[in-house]
Amino acid sequence: MKARLNLQEYANGIAKGDRVVLAKAITLVESTLPVDRALADQLIEKILPRTGNSIRIGITGVPGVGKSTFIEAFGKHIIETHKKKLAILTVDPSSPLTKGSILGDKTRMEELSRNMMAFVRPSSSGEAVGGITHRTREAIHLCEAAGFEIIIVETVGVGQSEVAVKKSVDFFLLLMLAGAGDELQGIKKGIMEMADVVAITKADGENKNKANEARSEYQHALHLFRPDVSGWSPKVLTCSALLQEGMDAIWNTIVELQQLLQNQGLLEYRRNQQQVEWMHECFDQLLKQQFEQSASLQKKNKHLENEVLNRRTTPQQAAQSMLSDFIELLRTTKS
Ligand code: GDP
């Protein structure tokens, strides 16, 4: 198959659930080339009526907590017991300094990768946090249009990428280790607060008791957070991916929360809010792009930065001046 398809070829392939075309379409939306971007925009618009019919689950946890092993076990459970088609997107922002991937280059989720009911898509390398939300949302939409009913978005549990993912999913599952010393294991309080469900991993063998103790501790700690508008306060469970235990309880908890939100109209509300927020983010991005494309504005920008640094003007005044120049530029290019 050729590397690039046309709009109709992408749309048809996706409608048929063709995984090769789906993978190509995700590559297209990840591309930063203007020609690809234009086609990606058209494609997302075209598939829009086929989107929205999935449960979108974000999963996070520090490296080593057992994310990929868990997703293999949980994914198998979803496919075998609930007969659902499952897509897994991983989001792994690399540090611009190291370009290193935290999730690692090893083949992850090997079994699921071979399963015809699953689609596993690792993140593109060198991804900056800024573009994650946009690309993740588009990839979710593409997977939905291709008929995937459960979408898991996996992220690394170290900060900003969780915020980006939270804006794109319905539920957030946080994986934690028992007795790993540091109470929150480098998981920031903000991430704990985002979690709808917390699962203590590796609850097997000698670790089982510790996992149960950790479960009560975390359950207690999470009770101190205010329940969200739906009245849900996060549930803490234990699981062992190795023994394939606890998967049903986690699945049932997610379904329970889904029903609770649906009954109150909150699921739709949450998604609508996300769509509108997405629109505003796109607008901000477009404005920024327009601004950055103008050589004269960039020159002026540099000059104003110097003025601010030398205390000749205030940041507020400099920003105002940039805005005026921008408006002027738009006016002159229009006429
Ligand atoms: P990730 O970095 O969060 O994706 O973690 P991995 O899934 O790669 O798991 C890290 C290590 O924990 C591996 O050596 C796994 O074999 C081990 N592990 C994962 N899940 C379990 C489990 O349920 N029980 C036990 N005992 N070990 C596990």
XYZ file of C-alpha atoms and ligand atoms in Angstrom:
363
model
C 0.000 0.000 0.000
C 1.293 3.483 -0.789
C 2.554 5.641 2.050
C 0.000 8.400 1.516
C -3.616 7.827 0.642
C -6.230 10.289 -0.501
C -9.082 11.458 1.684
C -11.572 8.913 0.397
C -9.101 6.041 0.757
C -8.413 6.974 4.367
C -12.108 7.379 5.129
C -13.125 4.106 3.456
C -10.350 2.120 5.100
C -11.254 3.472 8.503
C -14.960 2.793 7.987
C -14.036 -0.817 7.200
C -11.934 -1.047 10.356
C -8.765 -1.614 8.315
C -5.963 -1.457 10.878
C -3.239 -0.661 8.337
C -5.190 2.357 7.094
C -5.943 3.370 10.690
C -2.221 3.295 11.514
C -1.482 5.422 8.441
C -4.203 7.882 9.397
C -2.689 8.291 12.858
C 0.704 8.923 11.242
C -1.020 11.559 9.116
C -2.488 13.405 12.121
C 0.893 13.255 13.869
C 2.622 14.875 10.906
C 3.645 18.502 11.173
C 3.865 19.046 7.400
C 1.279 21.659 6.329
C 0.043 19.498 3.429
C -0.556 16.564 5.806
C -2.190 18.849 8.344
C -4.706 20.067 5.788
C -5.608 16.500 4.789
C -5.755 15.423 8.456
C -8.215 18.237 9.208
C -10.450 17.129 6.342
C -10.267 13.519 7.441
C -11.197 14.273 11.056
C -14.152 16.297 9.865
C -15.271 13.523 7.535
C -15.183 10.789 10.175
C -16.776 12.917 12.901
C -20.261 11.361 12.599
C -18.733 7.941 13.286
C -17.007 9.022 16.505
C -18.004 9.084 20.157
C -19.127 5.483 20.589
C -16.463 4.284 22.939
C -15.378 4.253 26.537
C -12.183 6.300 26.757
C -9.908 5.311 29.608
C -6.642 7.015 30.591
C -4.142 4.824 32.424
C -1.077 6.160 34.181
C 1.587 5.173 36.709
C 5.323 5.553 37.225
C 7.727 3.465 35.116
C 7.940 -0.044 36.580
C 4.499 0.034 38.216
C 3.416 -2.561 35.665
C 1.470 -0.555 33.106
C 2.203 -2.609 30.027
C 1.718 -5.918 31.864
C -1.530 -4.602 33.308
C -2.825 -3.397 29.946
C -2.044 -6.807 28.425
C -4.048 -8.544 31.170
C -6.850 -5.992 31.297
C -7.058 -5.879 27.505
C -7.254 -9.656 27.286
C -10.037 -9.601 29.846
C -11.998 -6.972 27.914
C -11.620 -8.861 24.645
C -12.262 -12.372 25.935
C -14.949 -11.727 28.546
C -16.702 -8.680 27.193
C -16.003 -9.235 23.481
C -15.095 -5.614 22.909
C -12.672 -4.239 20.350
C -9.867 -2.400 22.063
C -7.418 0.282 20.926
C -4.392 1.274 22.986
C -2.621 4.550 22.365
C 0.493 5.320 24.328
C 1.563 8.858 25.063
C 5.183 9.306 25.999
C 6.463 12.845 25.924
C 10.203 12.809 25.494
C 12.386 15.345 27.086
C 13.532 17.787 24.405
C 17.003 17.494 25.953
C 17.389 13.728 25.929
C 14.823 12.774 23.297
C 14.615 9.706 25.500
C 11.497 7.635 25.734
C 10.343 6.750 29.240
C 8.127 3.919 28.098
C 11.154 2.311 26.479
C 11.803 0.920 23.061
C 11.149 -2.703 23.970
C 8.136 -4.242 22.315
C 5.351 -3.698 24.764
C 2.026 -5.529 24.912
C 3.178 -8.187 22.487
C 0.155 -10.438 22.870
C -2.342 -7.653 22.324
C -0.365 -6.439 19.321
C -1.043 -9.795 17.679
C -4.725 -9.939 18.669
C -7.140 -9.077 15.856
C -9.547 -7.469 18.346
C -6.848 -5.043 19.502
C -4.935 -2.171 17.985
C -1.775 -1.017 19.735
C -0.220 2.273 18.759
C 2.953 3.522 20.460
C 3.444 7.271 20.537
C 5.639 8.882 17.958
C 9.103 9.567 19.304
C 10.296 12.983 20.320
C 6.783 14.186 20.968
C 6.545 17.470 22.821
C 3.906 17.880 25.514
C 2.331 20.823 23.700
C 0.846 18.848 20.837
C -0.191 15.780 22.820
C -3.785 16.698 23.563
C -4.560 17.562 19.986
C -2.986 14.462 18.478
C -4.345 12.156 21.164
C -7.881 13.405 20.634
C -7.572 12.963 16.888
C -6.171 9.451 17.286
C -9.055 8.580 19.653
C -11.550 9.809 17.069
C -9.898 7.782 14.315
C -9.970 4.609 16.448
C -13.642 5.157 17.259
C -14.487 5.646 13.608
C -12.678 2.369 12.898
C -15.043 0.605 15.299
C -12.968 0.332 18.462
C -15.265 0.334 21.479
C -12.760 0.751 24.264
C -9.892 3.192 23.915
C -7.069 3.074 26.428
C -4.646 5.987 26.476
C -1.532 5.068 28.410
C 0.766 7.718 29.782
C 3.806 7.787 32.047
C 2.740 9.258 35.341
C 5.315 11.967 35.645
C 3.448 15.186 35.100
C 2.126 17.278 32.269
C 1.154 14.491 29.914
C -1.504 13.307 32.403
C -3.197 16.677 32.251
C -3.237 16.438 28.466
C -4.666 12.926 28.585
C -7.242 13.757 31.249
C -8.715 16.283 28.826
C -9.211 13.564 26.235
C -10.711 10.667 28.220
C -13.830 9.802 30.236
C -12.098 8.008 33.113
C -8.684 8.017 34.631
C -7.111 4.920 36.162
C -3.997 5.374 38.262
C -1.737 2.381 38.918
C 0.251 2.412 42.161
C 2.734 0.102 43.888
C 2.374 -1.061 47.457
C 5.092 -0.310 49.977
C 7.432 1.362 47.570
C 8.677 3.686 50.286
C 7.732 7.193 49.331
C 4.038 7.475 49.988
C 3.095 8.933 46.660
C 5.985 7.435 44.664
C 6.710 10.606 42.837
C 3.093 10.757 41.766
C 2.105 14.333 42.265
C -0.934 15.070 44.349
C -2.585 16.623 41.297
C -2.419 13.298 39.496
C -3.933 11.494 42.495
C -6.755 14.009 42.372
C -7.409 13.266 38.720
C -7.893 9.545 39.326
C -11.378 8.015 39.212
C -10.036 4.593 40.070
C -6.719 3.618 41.699
C -5.393 0.080 41.306
C -2.584 -1.264 43.473
C -0.587 -3.498 41.126
C 1.361 -6.718 41.730
C -0.986 -7.933 44.492
C 0.411 -11.453 44.423
C 2.819 -13.690 46.358
C 4.595 -11.951 49.217
C 3.301 -8.631 48.033
C -0.373 -9.469 48.501
C -0.712 -8.354 52.126
C 1.182 -5.158 51.500
C -1.100 -4.460 48.559
C -4.192 -4.852 50.731
C -2.726 -2.545 53.380
C -1.853 0.028 50.728
C -5.375 -0.227 49.399
C -6.899 0.841 52.727
C -4.319 3.585 53.159
C -4.962 5.065 49.745
C -8.703 4.653 50.097
C -8.490 6.618 53.327
C -6.269 9.300 51.756
C -8.580 9.674 48.765
C -11.638 10.097 50.979
C -10.085 13.354 52.064
C -10.525 14.686 48.531
C -13.902 16.121 47.754
C -16.122 13.879 45.610
C -16.694 15.336 42.135
C -20.025 16.742 40.963
C -21.355 13.264 40.185
C -20.908 12.268 43.832
C -18.215 9.747 42.862
C -15.221 9.484 45.108
C -12.281 7.500 43.736
C -12.245 3.772 44.437
C -9.081 1.873 45.280
C -8.696 -1.755 44.192
C -5.909 -4.313 44.030
C -4.922 -6.471 41.073
C -2.331 -8.864 39.770
C -1.668 -8.803 36.068
C 0.607 -11.801 36.520
C -2.230 -13.938 37.927
C -4.872 -12.152 35.843
C -6.703 -11.227 39.074
C -8.774 -8.157 39.846
C -9.418 -7.294 36.205
C -13.169 -7.803 36.405
C -13.480 -5.656 39.534
C -11.658 -2.806 37.788
C -13.781 -3.187 34.667
C -16.990 -3.275 36.722
C -15.959 -0.155 38.614
C -15.423 1.702 35.365
C -18.805 0.535 34.054
C -20.426 1.555 37.363
C -18.956 5.046 37.070
C -19.937 5.245 33.414
C -23.545 4.465 34.306
C -23.541 6.940 37.162
C -22.286 9.699 34.864
C -24.603 8.722 32.039
C -27.675 8.760 34.277
C -26.891 12.310 35.292
C -26.061 13.421 31.749
C -22.547 14.130 32.928
C -20.730 11.912 30.463
C -22.118 13.843 27.536
C -21.576 17.115 29.354
C -17.940 16.241 30.046
C -17.335 15.301 26.418
C -19.058 18.419 25.146
C -16.876 20.515 27.418
C -13.813 18.747 26.063
C -14.883 19.450 22.478
C -15.392 23.135 23.170
C -12.098 23.336 25.034
C -10.472 21.625 22.061
C -11.882 24.282 19.755
C -10.396 27.042 21.902
C -7.037 25.304 22.041
C -7.032 24.961 18.246
C -7.826 28.638 17.904
C -4.955 29.603 20.232
C -2.639 27.381 18.254
C -3.727 28.825 14.914
C -3.219 32.359 16.175
C 0.234 31.466 17.420
C 1.127 29.838 14.112
C -0.013 32.880 12.142
C 2.011 35.070 14.413
C 5.117 32.931 14.126
C 4.892 32.786 10.342
C 5.362 36.503 9.980
C 9.038 37.454 9.720
C 8.346 41.115 10.448
C 6.397 40.262 13.604
C 9.150 37.933 14.740
C 11.658 40.740 14.320
C 9.452 43.092 16.287
C 8.987 40.377 18.878
C 12.759 40.109 19.403
C 12.998 43.850 19.713
C 10.235 43.930 22.335
C 11.853 41.103 24.283
C 14.968 43.264 24.515
C 12.933 46.253 25.588
C 11.399 44.168 28.389
C 14.782 42.767 29.425
C 16.264 46.272 29.582
C 13.307 47.519 31.613
C 12.343 50.022 28.938
C 8.808 48.705 28.784
C 6.580 46.397 30.807
C 5.634 42.876 29.688
C 2.009 44.011 29.561
C 2.764 46.982 27.313
C 5.011 44.907 25.080
C 2.257 42.297 24.698
C -0.229 45.028 23.841
C 2.119 46.357 21.213
C 2.563 42.872 19.712
C -1.191 42.458 19.526
C -1.623 45.823 17.782
C 1.015 44.893 15.204
C -0.659 41.543 14.687
C -4.052 43.121 14.095
C -2.458 45.579 11.695
C -0.817 42.743 9.794
C -4.111 40.876 9.496
C -5.806 44.019 8.257
C -3.183 44.713 5.576
C -3.034 41.099 4.345
C -6.810 41.073 4.014
C -7.065 44.223 1.933
P 5.729 -0.331 33.135
O 7.099 0.246 33.052
O 4.874 0.433 34.076
O 5.090 -0.565 31.808
O 5.902 -1.782 33.833
P 5.994 -3.248 33.220
O 4.649 -3.730 32.805
O 7.090 -3.291 32.210
O 6.376 -4.096 34.513
C 7.528 -3.824 35.293
C 7.953 -5.110 36.003
O 6.948 -5.509 36.926
C 8.177 -6.269 35.058
O 9.324 -6.970 35.469
C 6.933 -7.132 35.247
O 7.190 -8.507 35.022
C 6.577 -6.866 36.702
N 5.124 -7.031 36.907
C 4.157 -6.431 36.196
N 2.939 -6.815 36.640
C 3.141 -7.677 37.665
C 2.257 -8.411 38.544
O 1.024 -8.372 38.473
N 2.864 -9.176 39.510
C 4.212 -9.257 39.635
N 4.675 -10.022 40.622
N 5.047 -8.594 38.819
C 4.545 -7.823 37.843
